[in-house]
Short mmCIF file of C-alpha atoms in Angstrom, two decimals:
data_model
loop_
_atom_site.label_atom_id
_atom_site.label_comp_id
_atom_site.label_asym_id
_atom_site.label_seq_id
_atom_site.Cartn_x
_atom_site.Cartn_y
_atom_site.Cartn_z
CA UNK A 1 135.45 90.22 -17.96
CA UNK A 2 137.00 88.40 -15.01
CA UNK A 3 139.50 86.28 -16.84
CA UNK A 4 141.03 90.63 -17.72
CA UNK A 5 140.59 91.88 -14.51
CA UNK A 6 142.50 88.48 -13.55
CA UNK A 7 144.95 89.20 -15.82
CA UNK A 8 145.36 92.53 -14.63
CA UNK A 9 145.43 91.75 -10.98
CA UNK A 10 148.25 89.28 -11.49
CA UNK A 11 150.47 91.69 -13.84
CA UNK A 12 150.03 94.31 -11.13
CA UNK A 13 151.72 91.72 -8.59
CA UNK A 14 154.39 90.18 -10.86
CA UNK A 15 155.46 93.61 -12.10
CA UNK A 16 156.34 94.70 -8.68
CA UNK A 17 157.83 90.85 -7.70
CA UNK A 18 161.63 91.95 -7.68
CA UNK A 19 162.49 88.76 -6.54
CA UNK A 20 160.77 87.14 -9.64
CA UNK A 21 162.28 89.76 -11.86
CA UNK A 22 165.53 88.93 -10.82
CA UNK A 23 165.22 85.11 -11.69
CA UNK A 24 163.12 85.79 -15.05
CA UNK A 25 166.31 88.50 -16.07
CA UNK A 26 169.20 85.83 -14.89
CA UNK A 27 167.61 83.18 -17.16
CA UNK A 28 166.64 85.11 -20.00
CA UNK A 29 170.33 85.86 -20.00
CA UNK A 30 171.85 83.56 -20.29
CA UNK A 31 169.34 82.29 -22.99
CA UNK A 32 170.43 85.15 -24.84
CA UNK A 33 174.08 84.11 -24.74
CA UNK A 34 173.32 80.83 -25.92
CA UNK A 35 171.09 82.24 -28.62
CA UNK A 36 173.54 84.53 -29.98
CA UNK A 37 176.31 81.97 -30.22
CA UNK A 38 173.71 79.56 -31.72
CA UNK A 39 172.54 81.57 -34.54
CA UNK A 40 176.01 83.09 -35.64
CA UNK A 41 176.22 79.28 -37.06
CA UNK A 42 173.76 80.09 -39.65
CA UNK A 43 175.26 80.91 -43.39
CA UNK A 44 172.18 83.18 -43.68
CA UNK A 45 169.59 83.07 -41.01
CA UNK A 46 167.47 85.75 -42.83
CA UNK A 47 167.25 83.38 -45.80
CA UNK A 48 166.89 79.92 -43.92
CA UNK A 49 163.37 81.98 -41.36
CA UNK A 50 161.87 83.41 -44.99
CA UNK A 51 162.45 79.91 -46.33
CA UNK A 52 160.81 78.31 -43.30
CA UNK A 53 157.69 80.76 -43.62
CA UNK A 54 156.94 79.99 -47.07
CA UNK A 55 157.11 76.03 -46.09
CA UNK A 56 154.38 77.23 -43.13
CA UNK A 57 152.56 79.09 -45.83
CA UNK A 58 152.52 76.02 -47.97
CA UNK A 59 150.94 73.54 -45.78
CA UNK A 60 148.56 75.47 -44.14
CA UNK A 61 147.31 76.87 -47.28
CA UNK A 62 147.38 72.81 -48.22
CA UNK A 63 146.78 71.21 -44.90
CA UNK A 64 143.69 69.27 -46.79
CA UNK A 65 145.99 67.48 -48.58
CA UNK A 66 149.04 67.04 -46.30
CA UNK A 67 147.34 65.46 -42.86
CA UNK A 68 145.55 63.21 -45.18
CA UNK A 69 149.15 62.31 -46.47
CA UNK A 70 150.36 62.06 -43.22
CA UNK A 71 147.56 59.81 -42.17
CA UNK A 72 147.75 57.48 -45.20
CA UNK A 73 151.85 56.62 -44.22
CA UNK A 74 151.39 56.69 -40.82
CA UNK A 75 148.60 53.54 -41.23
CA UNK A 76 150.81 51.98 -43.87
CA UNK A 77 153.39 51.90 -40.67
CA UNK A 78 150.60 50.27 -38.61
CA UNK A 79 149.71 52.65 -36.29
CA UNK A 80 146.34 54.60 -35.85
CA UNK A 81 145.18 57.79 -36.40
CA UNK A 82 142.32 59.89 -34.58
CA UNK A 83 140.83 63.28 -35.09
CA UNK A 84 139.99 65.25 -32.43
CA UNK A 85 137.80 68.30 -32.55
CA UNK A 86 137.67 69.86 -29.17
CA UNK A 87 139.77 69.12 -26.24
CA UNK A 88 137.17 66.99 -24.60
CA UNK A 89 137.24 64.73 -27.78
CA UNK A 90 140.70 64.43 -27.13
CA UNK A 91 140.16 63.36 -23.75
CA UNK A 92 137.25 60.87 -24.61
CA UNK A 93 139.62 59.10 -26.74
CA UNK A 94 142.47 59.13 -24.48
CA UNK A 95 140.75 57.60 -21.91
CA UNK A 96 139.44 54.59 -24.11
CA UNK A 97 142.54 53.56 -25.25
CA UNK A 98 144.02 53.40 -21.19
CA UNK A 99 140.49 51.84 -20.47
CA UNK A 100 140.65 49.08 -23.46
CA UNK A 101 144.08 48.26 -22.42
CA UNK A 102 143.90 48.02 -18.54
CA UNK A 103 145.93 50.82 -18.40
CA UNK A 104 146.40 52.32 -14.52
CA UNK A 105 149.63 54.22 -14.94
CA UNK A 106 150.76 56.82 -17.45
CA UNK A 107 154.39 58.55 -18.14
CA UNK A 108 154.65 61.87 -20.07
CA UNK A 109 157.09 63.62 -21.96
CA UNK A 110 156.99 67.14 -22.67
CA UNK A 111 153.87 68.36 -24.60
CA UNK A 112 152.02 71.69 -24.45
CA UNK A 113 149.10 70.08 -26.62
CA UNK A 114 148.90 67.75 -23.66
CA UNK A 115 148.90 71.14 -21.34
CA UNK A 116 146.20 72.73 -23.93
CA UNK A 117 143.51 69.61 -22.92
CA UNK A 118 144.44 69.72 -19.33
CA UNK A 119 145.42 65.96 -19.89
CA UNK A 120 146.95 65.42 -16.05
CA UNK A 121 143.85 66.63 -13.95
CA UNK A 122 142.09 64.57 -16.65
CA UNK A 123 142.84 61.28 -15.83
CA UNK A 124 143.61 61.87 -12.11
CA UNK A 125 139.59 62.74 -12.31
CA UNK A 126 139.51 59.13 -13.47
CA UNK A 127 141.70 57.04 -10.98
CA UNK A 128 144.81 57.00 -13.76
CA UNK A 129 148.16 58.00 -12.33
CA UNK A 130 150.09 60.71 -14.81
CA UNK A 131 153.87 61.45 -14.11
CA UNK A 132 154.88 63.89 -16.53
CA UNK A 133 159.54 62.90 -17.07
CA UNK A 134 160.75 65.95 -18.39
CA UNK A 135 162.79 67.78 -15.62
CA UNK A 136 161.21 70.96 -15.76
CA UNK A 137 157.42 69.62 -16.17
CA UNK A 138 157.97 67.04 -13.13
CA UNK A 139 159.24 69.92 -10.89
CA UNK A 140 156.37 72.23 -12.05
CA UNK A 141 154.07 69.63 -11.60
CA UNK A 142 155.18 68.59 -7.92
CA UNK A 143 154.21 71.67 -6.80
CA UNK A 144 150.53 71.72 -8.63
CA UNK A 145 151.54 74.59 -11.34
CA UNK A 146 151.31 74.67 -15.07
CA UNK A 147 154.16 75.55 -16.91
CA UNK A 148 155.69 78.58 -17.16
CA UNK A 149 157.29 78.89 -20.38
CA UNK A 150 156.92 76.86 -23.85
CA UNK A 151 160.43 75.81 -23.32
CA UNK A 152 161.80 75.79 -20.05
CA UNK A 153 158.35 74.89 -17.37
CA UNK A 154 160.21 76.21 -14.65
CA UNK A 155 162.04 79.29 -15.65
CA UNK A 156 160.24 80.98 -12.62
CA UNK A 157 162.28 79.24 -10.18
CA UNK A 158 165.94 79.33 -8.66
CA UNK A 159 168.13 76.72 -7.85
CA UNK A 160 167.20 77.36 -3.90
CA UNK A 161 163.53 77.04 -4.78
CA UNK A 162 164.20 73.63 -6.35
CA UNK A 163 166.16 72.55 -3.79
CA UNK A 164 163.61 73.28 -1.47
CA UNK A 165 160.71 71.55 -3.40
CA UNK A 166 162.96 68.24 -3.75
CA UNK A 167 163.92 68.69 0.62
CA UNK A 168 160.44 69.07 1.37
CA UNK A 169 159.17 65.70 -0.83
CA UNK A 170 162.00 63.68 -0.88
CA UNK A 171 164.27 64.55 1.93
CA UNK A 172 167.00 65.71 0.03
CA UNK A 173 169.85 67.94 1.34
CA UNK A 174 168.45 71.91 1.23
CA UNK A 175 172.03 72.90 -0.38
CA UNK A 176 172.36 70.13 -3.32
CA UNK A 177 173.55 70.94 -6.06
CA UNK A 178 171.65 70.86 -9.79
CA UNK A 179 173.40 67.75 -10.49
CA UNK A 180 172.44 66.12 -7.36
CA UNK A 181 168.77 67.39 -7.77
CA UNK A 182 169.05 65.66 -11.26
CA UNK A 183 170.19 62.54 -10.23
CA UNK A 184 167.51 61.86 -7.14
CA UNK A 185 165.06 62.86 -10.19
CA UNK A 186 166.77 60.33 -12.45
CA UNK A 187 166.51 57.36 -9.53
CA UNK A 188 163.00 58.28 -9.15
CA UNK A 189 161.56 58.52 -12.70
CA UNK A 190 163.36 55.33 -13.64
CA UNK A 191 161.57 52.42 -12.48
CA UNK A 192 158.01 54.65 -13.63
CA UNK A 193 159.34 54.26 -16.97
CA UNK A 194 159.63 50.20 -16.89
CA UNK A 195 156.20 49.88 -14.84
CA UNK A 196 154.46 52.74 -16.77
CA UNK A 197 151.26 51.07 -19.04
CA UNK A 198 150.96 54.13 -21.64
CA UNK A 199 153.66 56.04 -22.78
CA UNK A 200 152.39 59.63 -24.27
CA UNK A 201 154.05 62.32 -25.91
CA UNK A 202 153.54 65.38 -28.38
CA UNK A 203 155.11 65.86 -31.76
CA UNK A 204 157.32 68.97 -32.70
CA UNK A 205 156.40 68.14 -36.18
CA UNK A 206 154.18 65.54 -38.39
CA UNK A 207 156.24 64.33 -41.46
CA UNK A 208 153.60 64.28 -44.05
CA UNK A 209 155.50 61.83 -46.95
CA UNK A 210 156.83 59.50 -44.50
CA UNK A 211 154.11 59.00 -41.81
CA UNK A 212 156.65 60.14 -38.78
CA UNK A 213 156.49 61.98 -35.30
CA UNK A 214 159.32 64.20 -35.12
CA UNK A 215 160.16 64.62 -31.13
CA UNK A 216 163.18 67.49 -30.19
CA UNK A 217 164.02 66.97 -26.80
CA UNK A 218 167.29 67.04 -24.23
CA UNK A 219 166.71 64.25 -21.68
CA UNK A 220 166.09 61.76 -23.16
CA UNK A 221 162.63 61.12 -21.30
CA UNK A 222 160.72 61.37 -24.37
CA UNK A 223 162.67 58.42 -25.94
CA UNK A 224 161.93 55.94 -23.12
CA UNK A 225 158.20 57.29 -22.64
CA UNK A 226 157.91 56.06 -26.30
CA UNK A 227 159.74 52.73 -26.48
CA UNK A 228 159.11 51.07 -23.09
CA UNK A 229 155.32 51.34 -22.34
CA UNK A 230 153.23 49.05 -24.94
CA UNK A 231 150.92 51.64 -26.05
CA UNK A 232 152.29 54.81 -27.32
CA UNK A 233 149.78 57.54 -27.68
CA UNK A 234 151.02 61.24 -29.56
CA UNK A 235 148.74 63.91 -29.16
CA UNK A 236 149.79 66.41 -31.63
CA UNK A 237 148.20 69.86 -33.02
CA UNK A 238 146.84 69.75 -37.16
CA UNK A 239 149.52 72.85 -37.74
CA UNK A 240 152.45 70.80 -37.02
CA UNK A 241 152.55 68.71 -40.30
CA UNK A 242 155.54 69.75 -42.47
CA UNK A 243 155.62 68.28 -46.12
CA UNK A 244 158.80 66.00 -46.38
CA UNK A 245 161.69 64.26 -44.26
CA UNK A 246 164.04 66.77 -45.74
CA UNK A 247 162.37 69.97 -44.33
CA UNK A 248 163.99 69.00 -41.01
CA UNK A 249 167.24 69.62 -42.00
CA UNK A 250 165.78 73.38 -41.84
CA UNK A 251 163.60 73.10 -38.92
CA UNK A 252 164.87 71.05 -36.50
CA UNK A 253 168.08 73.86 -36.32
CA UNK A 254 165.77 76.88 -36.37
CA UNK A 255 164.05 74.99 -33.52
CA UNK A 256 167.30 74.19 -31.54
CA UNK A 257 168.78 77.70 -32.01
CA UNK A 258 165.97 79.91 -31.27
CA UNK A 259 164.30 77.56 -28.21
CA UNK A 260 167.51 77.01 -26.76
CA UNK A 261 170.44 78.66 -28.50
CA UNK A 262 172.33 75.15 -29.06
CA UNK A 263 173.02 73.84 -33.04
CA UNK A 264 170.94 70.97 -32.74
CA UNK A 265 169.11 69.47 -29.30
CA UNK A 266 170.86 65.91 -28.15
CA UNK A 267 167.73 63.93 -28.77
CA UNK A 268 165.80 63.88 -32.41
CA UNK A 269 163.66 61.19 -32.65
CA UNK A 270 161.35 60.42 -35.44
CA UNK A 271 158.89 57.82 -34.84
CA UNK A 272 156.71 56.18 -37.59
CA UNK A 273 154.45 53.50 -36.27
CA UNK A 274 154.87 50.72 -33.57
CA UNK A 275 157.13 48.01 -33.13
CA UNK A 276 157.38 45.54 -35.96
CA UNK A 277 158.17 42.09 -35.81
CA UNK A 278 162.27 42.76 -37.22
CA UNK A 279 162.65 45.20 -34.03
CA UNK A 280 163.60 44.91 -30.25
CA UNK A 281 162.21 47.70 -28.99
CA UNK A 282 159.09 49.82 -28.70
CA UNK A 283 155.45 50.04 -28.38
CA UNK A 284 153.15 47.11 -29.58
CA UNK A 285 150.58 50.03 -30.83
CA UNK A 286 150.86 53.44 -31.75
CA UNK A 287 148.22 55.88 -31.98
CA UNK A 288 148.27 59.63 -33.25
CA UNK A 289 145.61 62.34 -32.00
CA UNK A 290 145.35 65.06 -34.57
CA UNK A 291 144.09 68.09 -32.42
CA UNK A 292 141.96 70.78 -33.62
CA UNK A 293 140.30 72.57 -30.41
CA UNK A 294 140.07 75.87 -32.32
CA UNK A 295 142.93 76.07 -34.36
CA UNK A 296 140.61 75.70 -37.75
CA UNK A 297 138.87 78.95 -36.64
CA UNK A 298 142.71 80.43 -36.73
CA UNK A 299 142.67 79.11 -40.44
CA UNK A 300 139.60 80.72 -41.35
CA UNK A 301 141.30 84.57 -40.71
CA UNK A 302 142.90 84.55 -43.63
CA UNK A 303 145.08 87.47 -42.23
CA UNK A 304 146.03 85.82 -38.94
CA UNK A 305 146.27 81.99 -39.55
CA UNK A 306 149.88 82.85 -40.09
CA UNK A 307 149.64 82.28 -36.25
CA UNK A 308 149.57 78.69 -37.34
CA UNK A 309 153.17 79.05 -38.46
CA UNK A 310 154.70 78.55 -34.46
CA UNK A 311 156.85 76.21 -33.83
CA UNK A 312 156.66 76.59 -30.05
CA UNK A 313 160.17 77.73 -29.94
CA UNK A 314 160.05 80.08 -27.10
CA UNK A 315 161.60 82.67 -28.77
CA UNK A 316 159.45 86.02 -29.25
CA UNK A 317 158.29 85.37 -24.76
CA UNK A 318 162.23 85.56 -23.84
CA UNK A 319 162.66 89.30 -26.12
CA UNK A 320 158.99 90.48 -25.04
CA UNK A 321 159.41 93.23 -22.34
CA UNK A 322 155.99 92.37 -20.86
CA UNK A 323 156.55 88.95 -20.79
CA UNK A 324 160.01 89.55 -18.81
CA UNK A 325 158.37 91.69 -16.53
CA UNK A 326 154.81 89.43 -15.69
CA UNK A 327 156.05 85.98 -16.51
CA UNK A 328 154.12 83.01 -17.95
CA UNK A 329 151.24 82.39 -15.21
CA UNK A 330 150.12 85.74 -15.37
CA UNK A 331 148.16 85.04 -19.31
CA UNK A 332 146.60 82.51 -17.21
CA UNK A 333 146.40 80.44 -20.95
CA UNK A 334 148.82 77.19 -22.30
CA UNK A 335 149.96 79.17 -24.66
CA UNK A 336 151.66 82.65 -22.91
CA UNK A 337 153.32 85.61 -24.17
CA UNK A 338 153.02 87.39 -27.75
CA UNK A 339 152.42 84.08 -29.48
CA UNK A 340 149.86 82.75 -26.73
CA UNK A 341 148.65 86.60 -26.88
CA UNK A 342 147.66 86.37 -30.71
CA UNK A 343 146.35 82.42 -31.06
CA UNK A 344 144.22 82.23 -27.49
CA UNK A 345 141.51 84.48 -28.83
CA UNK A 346 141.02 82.44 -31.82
CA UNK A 347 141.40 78.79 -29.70
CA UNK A 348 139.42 80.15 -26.69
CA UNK A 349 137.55 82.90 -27.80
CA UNK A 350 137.56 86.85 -28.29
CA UNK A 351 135.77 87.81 -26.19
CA UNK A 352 137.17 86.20 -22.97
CA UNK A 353 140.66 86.71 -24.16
CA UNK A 354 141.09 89.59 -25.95
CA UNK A 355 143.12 91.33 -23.45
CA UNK A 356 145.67 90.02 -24.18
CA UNK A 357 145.98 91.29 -27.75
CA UNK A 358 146.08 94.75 -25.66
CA UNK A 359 148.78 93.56 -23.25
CA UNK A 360 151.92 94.79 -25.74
CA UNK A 361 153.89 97.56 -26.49
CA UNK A 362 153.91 96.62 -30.26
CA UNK A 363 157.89 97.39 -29.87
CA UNK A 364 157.97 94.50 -32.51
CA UNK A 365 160.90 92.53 -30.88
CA UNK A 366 158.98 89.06 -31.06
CA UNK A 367 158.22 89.88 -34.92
CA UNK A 368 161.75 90.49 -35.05
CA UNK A 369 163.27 86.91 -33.38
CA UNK A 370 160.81 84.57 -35.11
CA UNK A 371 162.49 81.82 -36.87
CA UNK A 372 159.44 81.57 -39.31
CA UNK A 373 158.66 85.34 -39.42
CA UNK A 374 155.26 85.77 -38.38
CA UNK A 375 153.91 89.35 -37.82
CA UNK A 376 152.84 88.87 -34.47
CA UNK A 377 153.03 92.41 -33.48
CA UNK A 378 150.42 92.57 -36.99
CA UNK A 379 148.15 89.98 -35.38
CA UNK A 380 147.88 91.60 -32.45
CA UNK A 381 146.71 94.94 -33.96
CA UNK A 382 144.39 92.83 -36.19
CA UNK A 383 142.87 91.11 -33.19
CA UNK A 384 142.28 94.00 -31.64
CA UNK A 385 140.14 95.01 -34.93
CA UNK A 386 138.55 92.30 -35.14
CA UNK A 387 137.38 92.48 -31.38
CA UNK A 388 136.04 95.70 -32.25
CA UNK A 389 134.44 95.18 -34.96
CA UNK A 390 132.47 92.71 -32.99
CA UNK A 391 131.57 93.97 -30.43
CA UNK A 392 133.27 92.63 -27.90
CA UNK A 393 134.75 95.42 -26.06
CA UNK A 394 132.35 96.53 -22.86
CA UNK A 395 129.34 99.69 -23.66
CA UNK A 396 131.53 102.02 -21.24
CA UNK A 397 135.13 101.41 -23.61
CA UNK A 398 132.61 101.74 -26.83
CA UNK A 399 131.02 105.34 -26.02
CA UNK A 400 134.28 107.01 -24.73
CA UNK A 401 135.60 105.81 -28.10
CA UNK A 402 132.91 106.73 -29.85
CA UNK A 403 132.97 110.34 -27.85
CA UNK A 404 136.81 110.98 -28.31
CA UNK A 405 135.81 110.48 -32.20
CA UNK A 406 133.61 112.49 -32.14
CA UNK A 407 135.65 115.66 -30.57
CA UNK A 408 138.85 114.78 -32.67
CA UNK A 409 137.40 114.89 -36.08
CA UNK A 410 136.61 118.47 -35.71
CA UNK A 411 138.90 121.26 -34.19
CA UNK A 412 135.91 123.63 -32.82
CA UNK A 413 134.76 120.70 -30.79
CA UNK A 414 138.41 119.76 -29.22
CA UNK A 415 138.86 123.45 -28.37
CA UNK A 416 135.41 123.85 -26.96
CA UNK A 417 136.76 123.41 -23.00
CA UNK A 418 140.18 124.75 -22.07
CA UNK A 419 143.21 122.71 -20.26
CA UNK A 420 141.73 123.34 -16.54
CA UNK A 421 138.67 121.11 -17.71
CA UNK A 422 140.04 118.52 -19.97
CA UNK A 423 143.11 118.00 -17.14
CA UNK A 424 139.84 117.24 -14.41
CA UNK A 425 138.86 114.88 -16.40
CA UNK A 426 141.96 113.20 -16.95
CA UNK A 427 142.44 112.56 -13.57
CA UNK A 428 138.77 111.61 -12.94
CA UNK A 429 138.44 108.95 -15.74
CA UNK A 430 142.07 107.53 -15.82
CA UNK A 431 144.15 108.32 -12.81
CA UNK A 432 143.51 105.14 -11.19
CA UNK A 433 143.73 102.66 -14.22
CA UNK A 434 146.52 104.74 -16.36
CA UNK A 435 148.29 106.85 -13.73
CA UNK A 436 148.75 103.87 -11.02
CA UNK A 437 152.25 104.03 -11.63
CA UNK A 438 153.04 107.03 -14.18
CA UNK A 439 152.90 111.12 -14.03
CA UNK A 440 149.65 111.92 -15.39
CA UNK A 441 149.88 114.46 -18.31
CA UNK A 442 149.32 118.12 -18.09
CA UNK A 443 147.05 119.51 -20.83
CA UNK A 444 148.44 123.12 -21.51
CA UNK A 445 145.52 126.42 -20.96
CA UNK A 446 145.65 126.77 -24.42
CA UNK A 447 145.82 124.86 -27.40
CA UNK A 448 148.46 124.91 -30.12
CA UNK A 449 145.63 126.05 -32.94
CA UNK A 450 144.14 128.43 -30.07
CA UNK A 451 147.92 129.72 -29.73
CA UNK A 452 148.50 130.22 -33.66
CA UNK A 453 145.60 132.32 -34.06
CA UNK A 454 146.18 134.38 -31.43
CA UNK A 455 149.87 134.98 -32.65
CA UNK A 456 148.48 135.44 -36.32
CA UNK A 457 146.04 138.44 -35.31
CA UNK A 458 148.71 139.99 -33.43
#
């Protein structure tokens, strides 16, 4: 498939980018700093992430009755729900409520579901200016990339790089500092946020007995994308409903400490319909879009819709060894590293994303960090099955499979060539895609069962 040999292509670039290696290690660690500090706060962290999965496992064994919940108190508020089954529905419905309004201008905060239906290209397709606010998305988007990371868009890039990007746009000085580059972002975003028709966001989480958008952020960007506009418009996944207000006294830390190692992030909003008439601020309407685009085929593998768990919390791509060596473009996907590595298949399909299922060590570390405990390094072995099992894998990778099988299961068969031969065609079949960069193995003359009978006659 070309979206593999892509894959592979990229990783065999990346891996060898010291340059890149050096900026992905220098964030990372100081993320890990942070992280450390920020969960020694927990009583018992082991307790609070198994108490968190079993809220997951709750609603999504339930999530029939808790959007509906959700939907029912989010209407009482006065705002509006829609349902979107594919990304293109998404974008339908997007576009109508800009159109029915007049809308020409759009400001973003941070939103990987927005990412997910390529929102931005979208409506620049359709003569609709979207400015995404969040530092990291703005600068990512300046220079016509998709994020990165879940977390931080541009952990790719250095201070100089910045620097550079801002010089060459804006005419900035090439050595100003991050606070400078912050503020000349600051001037600029401010008046979009004041002239800006449609204000959209995402939603960390979907409060099912109070009708609320939860929003986690550090800027402050998502709170004046959401109050200043008139029309508010949250596009948020079905998986992110949680049952009750007082389930974010558990989340919203887990979130904070494992996305970015602090106690709690300096902006938690929740937002639960649009402005009413007691109020001075916000948008006149309020609409949520409940996104599917694949994630109900993740609930129908009953072994794997733990997938469905994620908070988006960055977590399990900053202590995966692959990720830290071929970095968040590389998966070409929204969704990148272990967690984008076990839910793409089921979102975008098996067969054109499978690969990435196989692009692990299974060393278990992102298993290990997750604040709600999903086996991903499980998932990824049971994707892997399940690609199998249908068919997916190309006729070439199916009869050496099926011809390895065949030798191992009986001893006669393995022993029927000697080392010589089976070392020729090691070399034939897999110097080039497994001994690019390692020592090939050396297959001894003899066998070890050859050997012991030998020794036993003598």
């Amino acid at each position: 498939m070309k979206t593999a040999e892509d894959f592979l292509l990229k990783a065999d670039e990346k891996a060898f980018d010291l340059d890149h290696r050096k900026i992905i290690n220098h964030n990372i660690g100081k993320y890990n700093v942070a992280v450390e500090r920020g969960l020694s706060k927990f009583e018992n962290l082991e307790n609070s992430k198994k108490k968190a999965h079993v809220i997951k496992w709750r609603v999504m064994e339930n999530l029939d009755k808790f959007l509906p919940e959700f939907e029912t108190n989010f209407q009482r508020n006065g705002g509006k729900v829609i349902w979107a089954n594919s990304a293109e529905e998404a974008q339908k419905e997007i576009l109508n409520i800009i159109k029915k309004n007049g809308g020409k201008t759009v400001i973003k905060s941070k939103s990987m579901t927005t990412e997910e239906i390529h929102l931005n290209d979208f409506l620049e397709k359709n003569g609709i200016e979207s400015l995404e606010s969040d530092l990291g998305e703005y600068i990512v988007q300046l220079l016509g990339q998709p994020p990165y990371h879940i977390v931080t868009p541009a952990m790719h890039l250095s201070k100089d790089d910045i620097a550079k990007l801002f010089h060459e746009h804006f005419g900035t000085p090439l050595d100003s500092t991050p606070q400078q580059l912050t503020q000349k972002a600051r001037e600029l975003l401010r008046e979009k946020y004041l002239t800006a028709d449609i204000g959209i966001s995402g939603g960390n989480f979907l409060v099912a007995d109070t009708g609320s958008v939860a929003l986690t952020e550090n800027e402050g960007n998502a709170r004046l994308c959401t109050t200043f506009p008139k029309i508010h418009i949250a596009i948020v996944g079905i998986e992110k409903v949680i049952p009750s207000m007082a389930d974010l006294d558990l989340f919203w830390p887990l979130l904070a400490s494992h996305g970015t190692g602090q106690n709690l992030t300096v902006y938690n909003t929740l937002l639960s319909g649009p402005r009413k008439a007691t109020e001075t601020d916000g948008p006149e309407e309020m609409y949520v879009i409940l996104l599917d685009n694949g994630r109900t085929n993740l609930l129908a593998q009953k072994d794997q819709r733990q997938g469905l768990y994620c908070i988006r919390c960055g977590a399990c791509l900053n202590a995966c060894p692959v990720y830290k060596n071929i970095g968040g473009h590389t998966y070409n996907t929204t969704y990148s590293g272990p967690i984008g590595s076990i839910i793409t298949p089921h979102l975008k399909g098996m067969k054109e994303f499978k690969h990435l299922s196989y692009a692990s060590t299974l060393c278990g570390k992102c298993s290990e960090v997750c604040p709600v405990k999903i086996d991903i390094h499980k998932m990824l072995l049971l994707n892997r099955r399940d690609a199998v099992a249908a068919h997916d894998n190309s006729k070439a990778e199916d009869i050496g499979w099926k011809f390895w099988k065949t030798s191992m299961l009986k001893r006669s068969r393995m022993d029927m060539v000697g080392g010589k031969i089976k070392n020729f065609f090691l070399k034939l079949l897999f110097k080039k895609i497994w001994g690019k960069y390692r020592t090939m193995p050396e297959v001894a003359p003899k066998s070890f069962s050859e050997l012991h009978e030998e020794r036993n006659k003598v």
